[in-house]
CSV table of C-alpha atoms in Angstrom, one decimal:
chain,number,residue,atom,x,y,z
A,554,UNK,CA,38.1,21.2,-56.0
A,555,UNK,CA,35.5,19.3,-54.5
A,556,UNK,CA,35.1,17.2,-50.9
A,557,UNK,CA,34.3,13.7,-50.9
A,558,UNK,CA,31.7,14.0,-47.6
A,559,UNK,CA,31.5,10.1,-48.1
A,560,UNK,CA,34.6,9.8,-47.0
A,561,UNK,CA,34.7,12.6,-44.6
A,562,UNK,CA,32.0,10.9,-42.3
A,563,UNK,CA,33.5,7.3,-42.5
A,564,UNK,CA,37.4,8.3,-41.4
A,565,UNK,CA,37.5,6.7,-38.2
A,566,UNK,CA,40.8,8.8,-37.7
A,567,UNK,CA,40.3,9.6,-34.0
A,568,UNK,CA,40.3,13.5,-33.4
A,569,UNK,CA,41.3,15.7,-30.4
A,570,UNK,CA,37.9,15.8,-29.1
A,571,UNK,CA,37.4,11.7,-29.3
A,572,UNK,CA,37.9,9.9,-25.8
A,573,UNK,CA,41.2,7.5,-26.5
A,574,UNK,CA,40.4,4.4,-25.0
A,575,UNK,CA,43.3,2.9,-22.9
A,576,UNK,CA,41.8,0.5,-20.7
A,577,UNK,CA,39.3,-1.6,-22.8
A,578,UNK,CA,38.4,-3.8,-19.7
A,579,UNK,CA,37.9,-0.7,-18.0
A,580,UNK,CA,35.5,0.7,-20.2
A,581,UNK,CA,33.8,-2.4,-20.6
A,582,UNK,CA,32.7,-2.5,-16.7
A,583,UNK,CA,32.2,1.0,-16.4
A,584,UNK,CA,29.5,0.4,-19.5
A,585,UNK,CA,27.6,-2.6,-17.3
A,586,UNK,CA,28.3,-0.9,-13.9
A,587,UNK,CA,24.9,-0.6,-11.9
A,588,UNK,CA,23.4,2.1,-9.7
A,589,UNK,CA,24.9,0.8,-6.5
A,590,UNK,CA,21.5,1.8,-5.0
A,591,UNK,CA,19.6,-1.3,-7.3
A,592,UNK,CA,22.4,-4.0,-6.7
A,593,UNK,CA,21.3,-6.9,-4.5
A,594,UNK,CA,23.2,-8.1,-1.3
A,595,UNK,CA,25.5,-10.7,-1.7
A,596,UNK,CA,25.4,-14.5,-0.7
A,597,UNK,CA,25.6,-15.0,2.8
A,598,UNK,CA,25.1,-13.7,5.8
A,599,UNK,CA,27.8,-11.2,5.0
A,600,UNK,CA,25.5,-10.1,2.5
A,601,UNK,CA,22.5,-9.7,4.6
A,602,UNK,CA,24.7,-7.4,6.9
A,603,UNK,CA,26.0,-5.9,4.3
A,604,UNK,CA,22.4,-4.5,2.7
A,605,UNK,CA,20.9,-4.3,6.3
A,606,UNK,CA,23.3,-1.0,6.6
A,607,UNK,CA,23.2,0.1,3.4
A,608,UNK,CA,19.3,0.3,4.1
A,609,UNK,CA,20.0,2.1,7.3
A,610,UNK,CA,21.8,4.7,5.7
A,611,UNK,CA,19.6,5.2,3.1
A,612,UNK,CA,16.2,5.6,5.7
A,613,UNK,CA,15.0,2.2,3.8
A,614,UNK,CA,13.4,0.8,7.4
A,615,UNK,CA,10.3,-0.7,5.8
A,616,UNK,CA,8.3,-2.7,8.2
A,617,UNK,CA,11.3,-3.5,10.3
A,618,UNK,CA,10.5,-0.8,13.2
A,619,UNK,CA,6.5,-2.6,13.0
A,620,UNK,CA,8.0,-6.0,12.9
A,621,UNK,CA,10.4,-5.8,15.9
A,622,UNK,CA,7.7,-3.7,18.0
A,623,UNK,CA,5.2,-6.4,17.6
A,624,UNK,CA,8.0,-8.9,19.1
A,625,UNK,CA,8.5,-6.2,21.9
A,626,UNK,CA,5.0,-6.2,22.9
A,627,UNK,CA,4.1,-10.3,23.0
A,628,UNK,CA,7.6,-10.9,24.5
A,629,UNK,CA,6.4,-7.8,27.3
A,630,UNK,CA,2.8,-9.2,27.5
A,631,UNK,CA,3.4,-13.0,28.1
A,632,UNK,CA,6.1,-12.2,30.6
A,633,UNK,CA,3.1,-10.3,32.2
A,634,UNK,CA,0.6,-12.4,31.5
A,635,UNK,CA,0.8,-16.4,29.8
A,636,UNK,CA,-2.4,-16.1,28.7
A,637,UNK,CA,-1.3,-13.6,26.5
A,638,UNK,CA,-0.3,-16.1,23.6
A,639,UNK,CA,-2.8,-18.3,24.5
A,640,UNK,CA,-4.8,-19.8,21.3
A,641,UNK,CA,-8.3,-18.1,22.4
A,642,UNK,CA,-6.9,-15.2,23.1
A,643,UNK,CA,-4.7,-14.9,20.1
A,644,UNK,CA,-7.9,-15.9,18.2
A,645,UNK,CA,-9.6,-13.1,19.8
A,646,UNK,CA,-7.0,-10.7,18.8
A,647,UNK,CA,-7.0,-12.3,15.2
A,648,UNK,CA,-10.8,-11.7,14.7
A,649,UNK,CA,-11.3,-8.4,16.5
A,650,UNK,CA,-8.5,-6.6,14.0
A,651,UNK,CA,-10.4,-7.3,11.4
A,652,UNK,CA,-13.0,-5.0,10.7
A,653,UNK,CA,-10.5,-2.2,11.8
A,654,UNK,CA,-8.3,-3.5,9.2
A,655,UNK,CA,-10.4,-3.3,6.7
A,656,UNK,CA,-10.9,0.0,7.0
A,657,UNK,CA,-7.2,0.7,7.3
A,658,UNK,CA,-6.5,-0.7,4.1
A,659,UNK,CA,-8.7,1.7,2.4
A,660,UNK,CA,-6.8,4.8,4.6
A,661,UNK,CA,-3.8,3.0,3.2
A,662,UNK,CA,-5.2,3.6,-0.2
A,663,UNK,CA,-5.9,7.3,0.5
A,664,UNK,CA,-2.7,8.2,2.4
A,665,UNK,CA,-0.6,6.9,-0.6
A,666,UNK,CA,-2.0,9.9,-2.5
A,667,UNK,CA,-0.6,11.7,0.7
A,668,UNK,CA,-4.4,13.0,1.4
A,669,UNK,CA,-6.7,11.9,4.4
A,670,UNK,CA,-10.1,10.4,4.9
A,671,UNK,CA,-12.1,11.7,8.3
A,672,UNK,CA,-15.3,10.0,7.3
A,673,UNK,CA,-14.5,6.5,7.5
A,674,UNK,CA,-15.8,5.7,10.7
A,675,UNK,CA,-19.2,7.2,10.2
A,676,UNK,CA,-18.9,5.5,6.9
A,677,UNK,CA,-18.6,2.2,7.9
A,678,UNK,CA,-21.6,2.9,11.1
A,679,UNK,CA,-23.7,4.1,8.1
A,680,UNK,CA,-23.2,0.8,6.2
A,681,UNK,CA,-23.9,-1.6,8.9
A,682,UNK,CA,-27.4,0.5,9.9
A,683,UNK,CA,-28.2,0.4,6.2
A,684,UNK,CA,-27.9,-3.6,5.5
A,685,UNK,CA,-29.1,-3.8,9.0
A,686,UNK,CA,-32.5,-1.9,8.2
A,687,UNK,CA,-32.6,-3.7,4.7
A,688,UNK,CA,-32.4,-7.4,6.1
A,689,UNK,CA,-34.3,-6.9,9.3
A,690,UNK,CA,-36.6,-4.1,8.9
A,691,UNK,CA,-37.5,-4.6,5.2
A,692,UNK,CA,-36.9,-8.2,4.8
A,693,UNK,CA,-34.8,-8.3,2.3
A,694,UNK,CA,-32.2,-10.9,1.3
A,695,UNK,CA,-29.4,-10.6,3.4
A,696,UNK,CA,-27.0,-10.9,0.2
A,697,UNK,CA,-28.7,-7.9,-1.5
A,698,UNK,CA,-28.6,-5.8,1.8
A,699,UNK,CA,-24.9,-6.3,2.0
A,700,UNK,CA,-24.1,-6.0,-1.7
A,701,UNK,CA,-25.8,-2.4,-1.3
A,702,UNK,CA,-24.2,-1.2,1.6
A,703,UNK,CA,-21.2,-1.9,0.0
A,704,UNK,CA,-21.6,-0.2,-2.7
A,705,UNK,CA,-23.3,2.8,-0.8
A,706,UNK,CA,-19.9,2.6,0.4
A,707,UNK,CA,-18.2,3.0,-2.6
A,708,UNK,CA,-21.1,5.9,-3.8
A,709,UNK,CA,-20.2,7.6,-0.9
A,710,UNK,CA,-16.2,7.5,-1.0
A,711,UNK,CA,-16.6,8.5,-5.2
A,712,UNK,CA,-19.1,11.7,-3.7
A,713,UNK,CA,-16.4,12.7,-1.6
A,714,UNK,CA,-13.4,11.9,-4.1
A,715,UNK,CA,-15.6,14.5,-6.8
A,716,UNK,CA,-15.7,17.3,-4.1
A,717,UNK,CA,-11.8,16.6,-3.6
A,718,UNK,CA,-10.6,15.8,-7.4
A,719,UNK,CA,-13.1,18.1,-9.6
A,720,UNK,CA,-14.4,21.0,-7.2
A,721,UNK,CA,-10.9,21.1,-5.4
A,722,UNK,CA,-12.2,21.0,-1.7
A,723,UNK,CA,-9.6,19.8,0.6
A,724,UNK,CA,-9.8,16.3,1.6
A,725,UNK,CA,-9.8,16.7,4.9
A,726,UNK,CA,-12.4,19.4,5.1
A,727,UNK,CA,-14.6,17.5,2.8
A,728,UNK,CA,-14.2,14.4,4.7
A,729,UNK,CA,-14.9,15.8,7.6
A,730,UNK,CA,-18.0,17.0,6.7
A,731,UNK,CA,-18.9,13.3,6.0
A,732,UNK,CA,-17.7,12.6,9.1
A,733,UNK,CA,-20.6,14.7,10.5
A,734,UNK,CA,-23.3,14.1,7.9
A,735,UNK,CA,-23.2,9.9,7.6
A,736,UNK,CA,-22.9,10.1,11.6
A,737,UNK,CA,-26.2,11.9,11.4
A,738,UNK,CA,-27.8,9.5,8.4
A,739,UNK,CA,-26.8,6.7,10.5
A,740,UNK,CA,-28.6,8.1,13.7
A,741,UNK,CA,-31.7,8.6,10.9
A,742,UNK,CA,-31.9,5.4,9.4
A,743,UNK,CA,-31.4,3.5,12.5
A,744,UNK,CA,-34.5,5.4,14.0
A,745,UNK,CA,-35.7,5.8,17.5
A,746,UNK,CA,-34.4,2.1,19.1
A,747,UNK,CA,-31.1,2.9,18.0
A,748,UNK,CA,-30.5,-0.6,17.5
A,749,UNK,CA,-31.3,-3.3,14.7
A,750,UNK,CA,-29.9,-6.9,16.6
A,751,UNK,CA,-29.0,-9.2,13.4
A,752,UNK,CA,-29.4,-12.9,13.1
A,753,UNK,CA,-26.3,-14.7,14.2
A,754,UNK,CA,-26.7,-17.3,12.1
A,755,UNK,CA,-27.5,-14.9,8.7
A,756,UNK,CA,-25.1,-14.0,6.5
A,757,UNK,CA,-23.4,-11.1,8.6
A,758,UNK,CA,-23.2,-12.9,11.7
A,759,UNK,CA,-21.7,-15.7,10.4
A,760,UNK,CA,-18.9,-13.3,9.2
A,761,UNK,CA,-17.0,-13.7,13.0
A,762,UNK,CA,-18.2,-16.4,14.0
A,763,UNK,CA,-17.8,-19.0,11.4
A,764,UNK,CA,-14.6,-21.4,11.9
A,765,UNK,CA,-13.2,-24.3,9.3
A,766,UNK,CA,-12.8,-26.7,11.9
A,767,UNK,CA,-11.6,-29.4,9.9
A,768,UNK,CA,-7.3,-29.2,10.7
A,769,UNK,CA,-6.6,-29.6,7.3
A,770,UNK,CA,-8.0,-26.2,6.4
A,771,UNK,CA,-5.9,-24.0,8.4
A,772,UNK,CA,-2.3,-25.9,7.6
A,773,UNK,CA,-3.9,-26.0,4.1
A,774,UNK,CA,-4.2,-22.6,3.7
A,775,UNK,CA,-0.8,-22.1,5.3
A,776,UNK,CA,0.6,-24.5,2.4
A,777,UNK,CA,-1.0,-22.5,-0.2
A,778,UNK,CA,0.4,-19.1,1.3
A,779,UNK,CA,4.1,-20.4,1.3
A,780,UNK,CA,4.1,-21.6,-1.8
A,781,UNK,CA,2.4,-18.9,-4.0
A,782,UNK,CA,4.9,-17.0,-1.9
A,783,UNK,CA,7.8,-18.9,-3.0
A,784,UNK,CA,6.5,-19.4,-7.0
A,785,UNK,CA,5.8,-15.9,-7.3
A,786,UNK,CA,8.7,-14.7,-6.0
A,787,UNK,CA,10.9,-17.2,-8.0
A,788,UNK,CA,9.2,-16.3,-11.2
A,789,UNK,CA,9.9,-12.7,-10.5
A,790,UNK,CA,13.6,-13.2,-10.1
A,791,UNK,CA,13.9,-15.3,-13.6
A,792,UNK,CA,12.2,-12.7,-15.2
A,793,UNK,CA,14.4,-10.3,-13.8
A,794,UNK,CA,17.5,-12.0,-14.7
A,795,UNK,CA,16.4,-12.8,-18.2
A,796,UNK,CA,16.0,-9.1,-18.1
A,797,UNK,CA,19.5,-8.5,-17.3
A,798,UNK,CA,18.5,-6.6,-13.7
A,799,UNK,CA,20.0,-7.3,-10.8
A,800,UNK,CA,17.5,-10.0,-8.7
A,801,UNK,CA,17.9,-11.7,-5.5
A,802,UNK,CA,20.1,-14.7,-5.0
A,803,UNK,CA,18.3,-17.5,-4.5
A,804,UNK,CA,19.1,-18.4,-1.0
A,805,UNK,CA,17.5,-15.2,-0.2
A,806,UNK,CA,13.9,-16.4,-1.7
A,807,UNK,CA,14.4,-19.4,0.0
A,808,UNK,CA,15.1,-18.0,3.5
A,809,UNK,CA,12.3,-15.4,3.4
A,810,UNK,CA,9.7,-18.4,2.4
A,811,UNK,CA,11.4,-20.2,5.9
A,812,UNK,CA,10.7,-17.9,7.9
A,813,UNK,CA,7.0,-16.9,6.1
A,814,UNK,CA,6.3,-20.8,6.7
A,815,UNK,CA,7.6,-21.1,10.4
A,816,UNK,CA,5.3,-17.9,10.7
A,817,UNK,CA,2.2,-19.8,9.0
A,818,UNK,CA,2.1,-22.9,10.6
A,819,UNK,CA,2.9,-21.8,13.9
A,820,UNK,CA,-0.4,-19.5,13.4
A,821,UNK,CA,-2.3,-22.6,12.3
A,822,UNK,CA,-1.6,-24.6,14.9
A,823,UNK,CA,-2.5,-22.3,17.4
A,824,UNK,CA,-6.2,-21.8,15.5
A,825,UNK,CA,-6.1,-25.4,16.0
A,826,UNK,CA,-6.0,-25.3,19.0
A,827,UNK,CA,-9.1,-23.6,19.7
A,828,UNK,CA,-11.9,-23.7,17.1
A,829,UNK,CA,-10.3,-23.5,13.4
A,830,UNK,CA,-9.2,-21.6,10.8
A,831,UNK,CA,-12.0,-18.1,11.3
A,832,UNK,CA,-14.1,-17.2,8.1
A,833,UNK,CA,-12.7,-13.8,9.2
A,834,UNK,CA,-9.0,-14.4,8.6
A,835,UNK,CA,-9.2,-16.1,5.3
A,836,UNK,CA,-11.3,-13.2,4.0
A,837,UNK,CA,-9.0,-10.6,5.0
A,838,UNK,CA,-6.2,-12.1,3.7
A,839,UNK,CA,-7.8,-12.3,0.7
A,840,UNK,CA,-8.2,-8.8,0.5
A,841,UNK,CA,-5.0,-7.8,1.7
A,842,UNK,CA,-3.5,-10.6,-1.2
A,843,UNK,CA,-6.2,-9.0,-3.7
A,844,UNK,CA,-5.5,-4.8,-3.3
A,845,UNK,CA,-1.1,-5.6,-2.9
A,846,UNK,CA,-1.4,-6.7,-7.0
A,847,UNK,CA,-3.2,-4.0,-7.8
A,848,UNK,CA,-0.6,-1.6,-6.1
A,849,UNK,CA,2.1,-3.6,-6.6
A,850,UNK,CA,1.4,-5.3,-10.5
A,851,UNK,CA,-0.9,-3.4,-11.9
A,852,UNK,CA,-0.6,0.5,-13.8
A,853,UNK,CA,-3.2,1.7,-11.9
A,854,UNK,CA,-1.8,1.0,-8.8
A,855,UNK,CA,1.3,2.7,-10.3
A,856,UNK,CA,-0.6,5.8,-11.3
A,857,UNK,CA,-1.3,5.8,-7.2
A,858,UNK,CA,2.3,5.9,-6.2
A,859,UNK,CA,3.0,8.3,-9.1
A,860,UNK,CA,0.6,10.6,-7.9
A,861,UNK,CA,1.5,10.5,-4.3
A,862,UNK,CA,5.2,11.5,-5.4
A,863,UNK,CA,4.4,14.9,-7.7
A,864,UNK,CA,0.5,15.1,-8.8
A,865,UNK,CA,2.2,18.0,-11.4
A,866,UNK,CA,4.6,15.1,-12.8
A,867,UNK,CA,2.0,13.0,-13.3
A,868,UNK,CA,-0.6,14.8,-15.1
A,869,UNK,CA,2.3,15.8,-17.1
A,870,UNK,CA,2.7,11.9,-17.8
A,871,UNK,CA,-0.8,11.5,-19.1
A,872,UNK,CA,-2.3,10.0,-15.8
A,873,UNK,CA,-5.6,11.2,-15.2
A,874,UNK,CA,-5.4,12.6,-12.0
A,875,UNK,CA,-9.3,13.1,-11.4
A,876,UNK,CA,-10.0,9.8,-12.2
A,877,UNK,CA,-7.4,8.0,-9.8
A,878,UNK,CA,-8.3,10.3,-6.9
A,879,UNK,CA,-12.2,9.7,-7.3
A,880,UNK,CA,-11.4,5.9,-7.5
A,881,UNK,CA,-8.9,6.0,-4.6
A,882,UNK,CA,-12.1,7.9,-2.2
A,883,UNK,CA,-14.5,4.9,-4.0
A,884,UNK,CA,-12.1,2.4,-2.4
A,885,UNK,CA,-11.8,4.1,0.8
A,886,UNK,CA,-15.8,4.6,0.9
A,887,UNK,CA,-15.9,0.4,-0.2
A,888,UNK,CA,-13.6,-0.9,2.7
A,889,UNK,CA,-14.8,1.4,5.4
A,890,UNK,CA,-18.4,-0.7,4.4
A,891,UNK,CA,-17.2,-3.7,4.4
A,892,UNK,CA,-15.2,-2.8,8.1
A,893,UNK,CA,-18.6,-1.8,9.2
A,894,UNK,CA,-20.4,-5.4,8.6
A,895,UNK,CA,-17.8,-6.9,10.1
A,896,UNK,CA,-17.7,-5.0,13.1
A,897,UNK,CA,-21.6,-5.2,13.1
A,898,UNK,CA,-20.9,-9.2,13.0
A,899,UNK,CA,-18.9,-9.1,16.0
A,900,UNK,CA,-21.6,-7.3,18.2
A,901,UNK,CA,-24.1,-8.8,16.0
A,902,UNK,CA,-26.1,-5.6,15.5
A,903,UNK,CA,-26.2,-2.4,14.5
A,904,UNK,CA,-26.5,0.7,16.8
A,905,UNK,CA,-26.1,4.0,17.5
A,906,UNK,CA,-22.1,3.7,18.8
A,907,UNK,CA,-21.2,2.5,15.3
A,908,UNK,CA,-18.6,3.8,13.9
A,909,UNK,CA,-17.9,6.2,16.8
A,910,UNK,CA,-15.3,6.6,19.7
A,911,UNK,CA,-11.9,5.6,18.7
A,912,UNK,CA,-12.7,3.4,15.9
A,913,UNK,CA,-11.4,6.5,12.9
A,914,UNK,CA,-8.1,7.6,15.5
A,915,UNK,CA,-7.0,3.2,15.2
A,916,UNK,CA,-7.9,2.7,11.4
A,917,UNK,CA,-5.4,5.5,10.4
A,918,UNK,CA,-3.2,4.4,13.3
A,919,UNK,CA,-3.3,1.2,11.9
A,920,UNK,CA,-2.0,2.2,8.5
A,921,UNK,CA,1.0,4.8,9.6
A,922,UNK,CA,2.1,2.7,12.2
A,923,UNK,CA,2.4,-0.3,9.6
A,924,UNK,CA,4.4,1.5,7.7
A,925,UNK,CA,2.2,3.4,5.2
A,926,UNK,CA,4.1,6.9,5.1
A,927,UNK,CA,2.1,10.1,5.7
A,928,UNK,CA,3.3,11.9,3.4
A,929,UNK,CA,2.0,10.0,0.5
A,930,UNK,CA,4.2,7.6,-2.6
A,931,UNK,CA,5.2,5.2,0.2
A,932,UNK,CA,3.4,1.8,1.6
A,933,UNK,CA,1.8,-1.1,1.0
A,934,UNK,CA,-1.5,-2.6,2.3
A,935,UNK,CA,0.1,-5.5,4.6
A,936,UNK,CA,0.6,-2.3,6.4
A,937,UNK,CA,-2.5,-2.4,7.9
A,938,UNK,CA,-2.3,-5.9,8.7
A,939,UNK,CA,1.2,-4.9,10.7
A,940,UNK,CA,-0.5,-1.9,12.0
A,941,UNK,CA,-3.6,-3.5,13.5
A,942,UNK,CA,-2.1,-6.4,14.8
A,943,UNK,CA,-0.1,-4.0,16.6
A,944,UNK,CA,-3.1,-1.9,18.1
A,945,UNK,CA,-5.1,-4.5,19.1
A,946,UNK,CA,-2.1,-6.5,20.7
A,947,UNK,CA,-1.7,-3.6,22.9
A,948,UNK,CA,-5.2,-3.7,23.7
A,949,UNK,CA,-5.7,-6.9,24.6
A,950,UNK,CA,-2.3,-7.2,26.7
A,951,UNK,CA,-3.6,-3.9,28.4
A,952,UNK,CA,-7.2,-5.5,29.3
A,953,UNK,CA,-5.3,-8.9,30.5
A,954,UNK,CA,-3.6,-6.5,33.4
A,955,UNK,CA,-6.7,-4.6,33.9
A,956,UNK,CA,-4.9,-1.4,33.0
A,957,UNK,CA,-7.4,1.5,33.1
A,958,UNK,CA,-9.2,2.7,29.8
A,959,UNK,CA,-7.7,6.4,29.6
A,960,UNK,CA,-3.9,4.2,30.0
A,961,UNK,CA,-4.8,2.3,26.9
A,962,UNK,CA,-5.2,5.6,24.5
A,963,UNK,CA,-1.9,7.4,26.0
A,964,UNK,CA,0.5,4.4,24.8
A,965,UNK,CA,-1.5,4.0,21.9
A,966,UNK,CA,-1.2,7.4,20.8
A,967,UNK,CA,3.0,7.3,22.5
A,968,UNK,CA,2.9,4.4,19.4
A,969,UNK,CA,1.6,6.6,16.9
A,970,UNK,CA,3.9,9.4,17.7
A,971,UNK,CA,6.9,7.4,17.3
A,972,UNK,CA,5.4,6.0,13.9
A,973,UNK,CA,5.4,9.3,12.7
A,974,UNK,CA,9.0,10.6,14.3
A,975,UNK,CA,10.4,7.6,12.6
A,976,UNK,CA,8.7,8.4,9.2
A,977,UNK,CA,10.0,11.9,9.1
A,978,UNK,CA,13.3,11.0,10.3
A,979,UNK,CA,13.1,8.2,7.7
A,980,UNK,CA,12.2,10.6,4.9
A,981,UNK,CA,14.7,13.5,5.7
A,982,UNK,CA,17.2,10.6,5.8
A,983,UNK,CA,16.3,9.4,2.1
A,984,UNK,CA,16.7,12.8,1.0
A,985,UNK,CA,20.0,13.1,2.4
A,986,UNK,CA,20.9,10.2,0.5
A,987,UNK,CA,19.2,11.0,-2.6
A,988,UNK,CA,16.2,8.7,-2.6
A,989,UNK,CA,13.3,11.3,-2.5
């Protein structure tokens, strides 16, 4: 006799084997539970204590350790000193962090892949002689000097990412051999004076010197920061909840844009309170705005994270490792140039001490102390922003009291140290609780 299988497969007579469902509501929330681990805090400042030890737990500090040091050291320094939040000298600060920070953001770049880069310094040294020799020496349009010592940068930072990616060298070795060799073409191209002096008013020296003294500019741009601020992070909520994943309450949004605005203005009223908005600023903000989408927004800048979590995972998911890490090194080469001209415009020349002394130890202070974690897969260029800020505050608050030189490099590098405790505490922490 035969079987109907038709009617075999559509008897929905439950068997021994099928789950009996007793509790439909039940099932139902178990079904749209959420990893506790994505779920947002809650409305309130309940809420915000609530996540603030959940974080804790977890080892997810972020930039609060960077955040409530630099509030440590102004609160320590004006007590000191009242000069110390003085609109010159905060200005001072502001433009002196800059060309270190734009080298940092390119060490951010390679310590995401959880490599190093030794050669920035002599990098950026080598830049500065090269447009230096180009404008002055040769004659050439300042524009096309600087264009190609950028991109000499770049060249340089791709040469070293080939030894790296495709012949396998180790980063660091590599890099420090172009530590040692672009220290040496520097020396070369600059020549016997040692020094190329570069026209203040030309295109580089303009680059830290240059304020928008109109008071409109620097609340304007502090307008413009808080609400792109506010519109992209609203936007990004909607889409989340249209999505159906979990997205922060709106009072959150609206609090962090408060306290981003308070931060804002207050910093443009103290720039007008001396000259202006500085050139300087507005360009590295636009840098720092620029490279966080592409990490943040963009696959490639995906592909970088990937790859500092498992390199074997993600050649496995079709990234193409040699490419990234080439292009990571060509970013790293591009930023320590453009660090270099900057510097360059705050001496307004070029010499022989380019690049030199502690200029490589703060860049990658910069980015570790920020937040950017040594290990590679975790941080984020504002980093460097943090990290800087934090370097140079100490500097300046140090050289207000007159403390001696050899002072200033032990509590930097007693910062540094507790960077990196805090990172490896942080990580062994997120292991623990299943985050890494």
């Amino acid at each position: 006799m035969s079987v109907d299988k038709t009617s075999a497969n559509v008897d929905e007579t439950p068997s021994q084997d099928d789950p009996v469902v007793e509790n439909p509501e039940a099932a139902a929330a178990a079904v749209t539970a959420v990893d506790p681990r994505l779920l947002v805090q809650q409305e309130g400042l309940v809420g915000y204590w609530h996540e603030f030890k959940r974080k804790m737990k977890a080892g997810e500090l972020g930039s609060l350790p960077v955040v409530v040091g630099l509030a440590v050291i102004c609160i320590i320094f004006q007590v000191l000193n009242s000069n110390f939040l003085s609109a010159q000298n905060i200005n001072d600060i502001t433009i002196t962090m800059v060309g270190t920070g734009m080298i940092s953001v390119g060490i951010v770049f390679v310590l995401l892949l959880g490599e190093i880069d030794l050669s920035v310094g002599s990098v950026s040294g080598a830049a500065s002689a090269l447009a230096g020799v180009l404008a002055v020496n040769q004659g050439w349009p300042e524009w096309t000097a600087v264009l190609i010592a950028i991109a000499a940068g770049i060249a340089i930072g791709a040469l070293h990412g080939f030894f790296f990616a495709v012949l396998g060298a180790p980063a660091f070795a590599v890099t420090l051999a172009g530590l040692l060799f672009w220290l040496g073409f520097m020396l070369k191209v600059l020549g016997a004076d040692g020094t190329i002096n570069l026209d203040p008013n030309g295109l580089v020296g303009r680059l830290t010197t240059y304020y928008f003294s109109d008071v409109a500019a620097a609340y304007g741009l502090a307008v413009v920061v808080v609400a792109v601020f506010f519109l992209t992070s609203f936007l990004a909520n909607r889409r989340r909840e249209a999505a159906g994943i979990p997205a922060r309450p709106l009072t959150d949004t609206l609090l962090r844009t408060v306290l981003l605005a308070v931060i804002s203005f207050a910093a443009a009223y103290m720039y007008n309170q001396y000259k202006g908005l500085p050139l300087a600023t507005v360009i590295f903000l636009a840098f720092l705005i620029a490279t966080d989408f592409v990490l943040r927004r963009t696959s490639y800048g995906r592909k970088i994270f990937a790859l500092g979590g498992s390199v074997e995972a993600s050649r496995r998911a079709g990234i193409n490792v040699t490419a990234v890490r080439i292009s990571v090194f060509a970013i790293s080469g591009g930023f320590a140039a453009i660090g270099g001209l900057f510097l360059a415009s705050k001496i307004a020349s070029a010499n022989q001490s380019a690049g030199t002394g502690d200029l490589l130890m703060n860049a990658i202070a910069a980015a570790v102390i920020g937040g950017t974690s040594l290990f590679g897969g975790r941080g984020r260029t504002w980093n460097a922003l943090l990290g800087v800020l934090v370097i140079v505050s100490i500097q300046y608050g140090l050289q207000l009291e007159s403390i001696a030189e050899p002072v200033k490099y032990m509590i930097t590098a007693a910062v540094l140290l507790t960077t990196v405790v805090i990172d490896s505490i942080t990580r062994k922490t997120q292991k623990t609780a299943g985050r890494a």
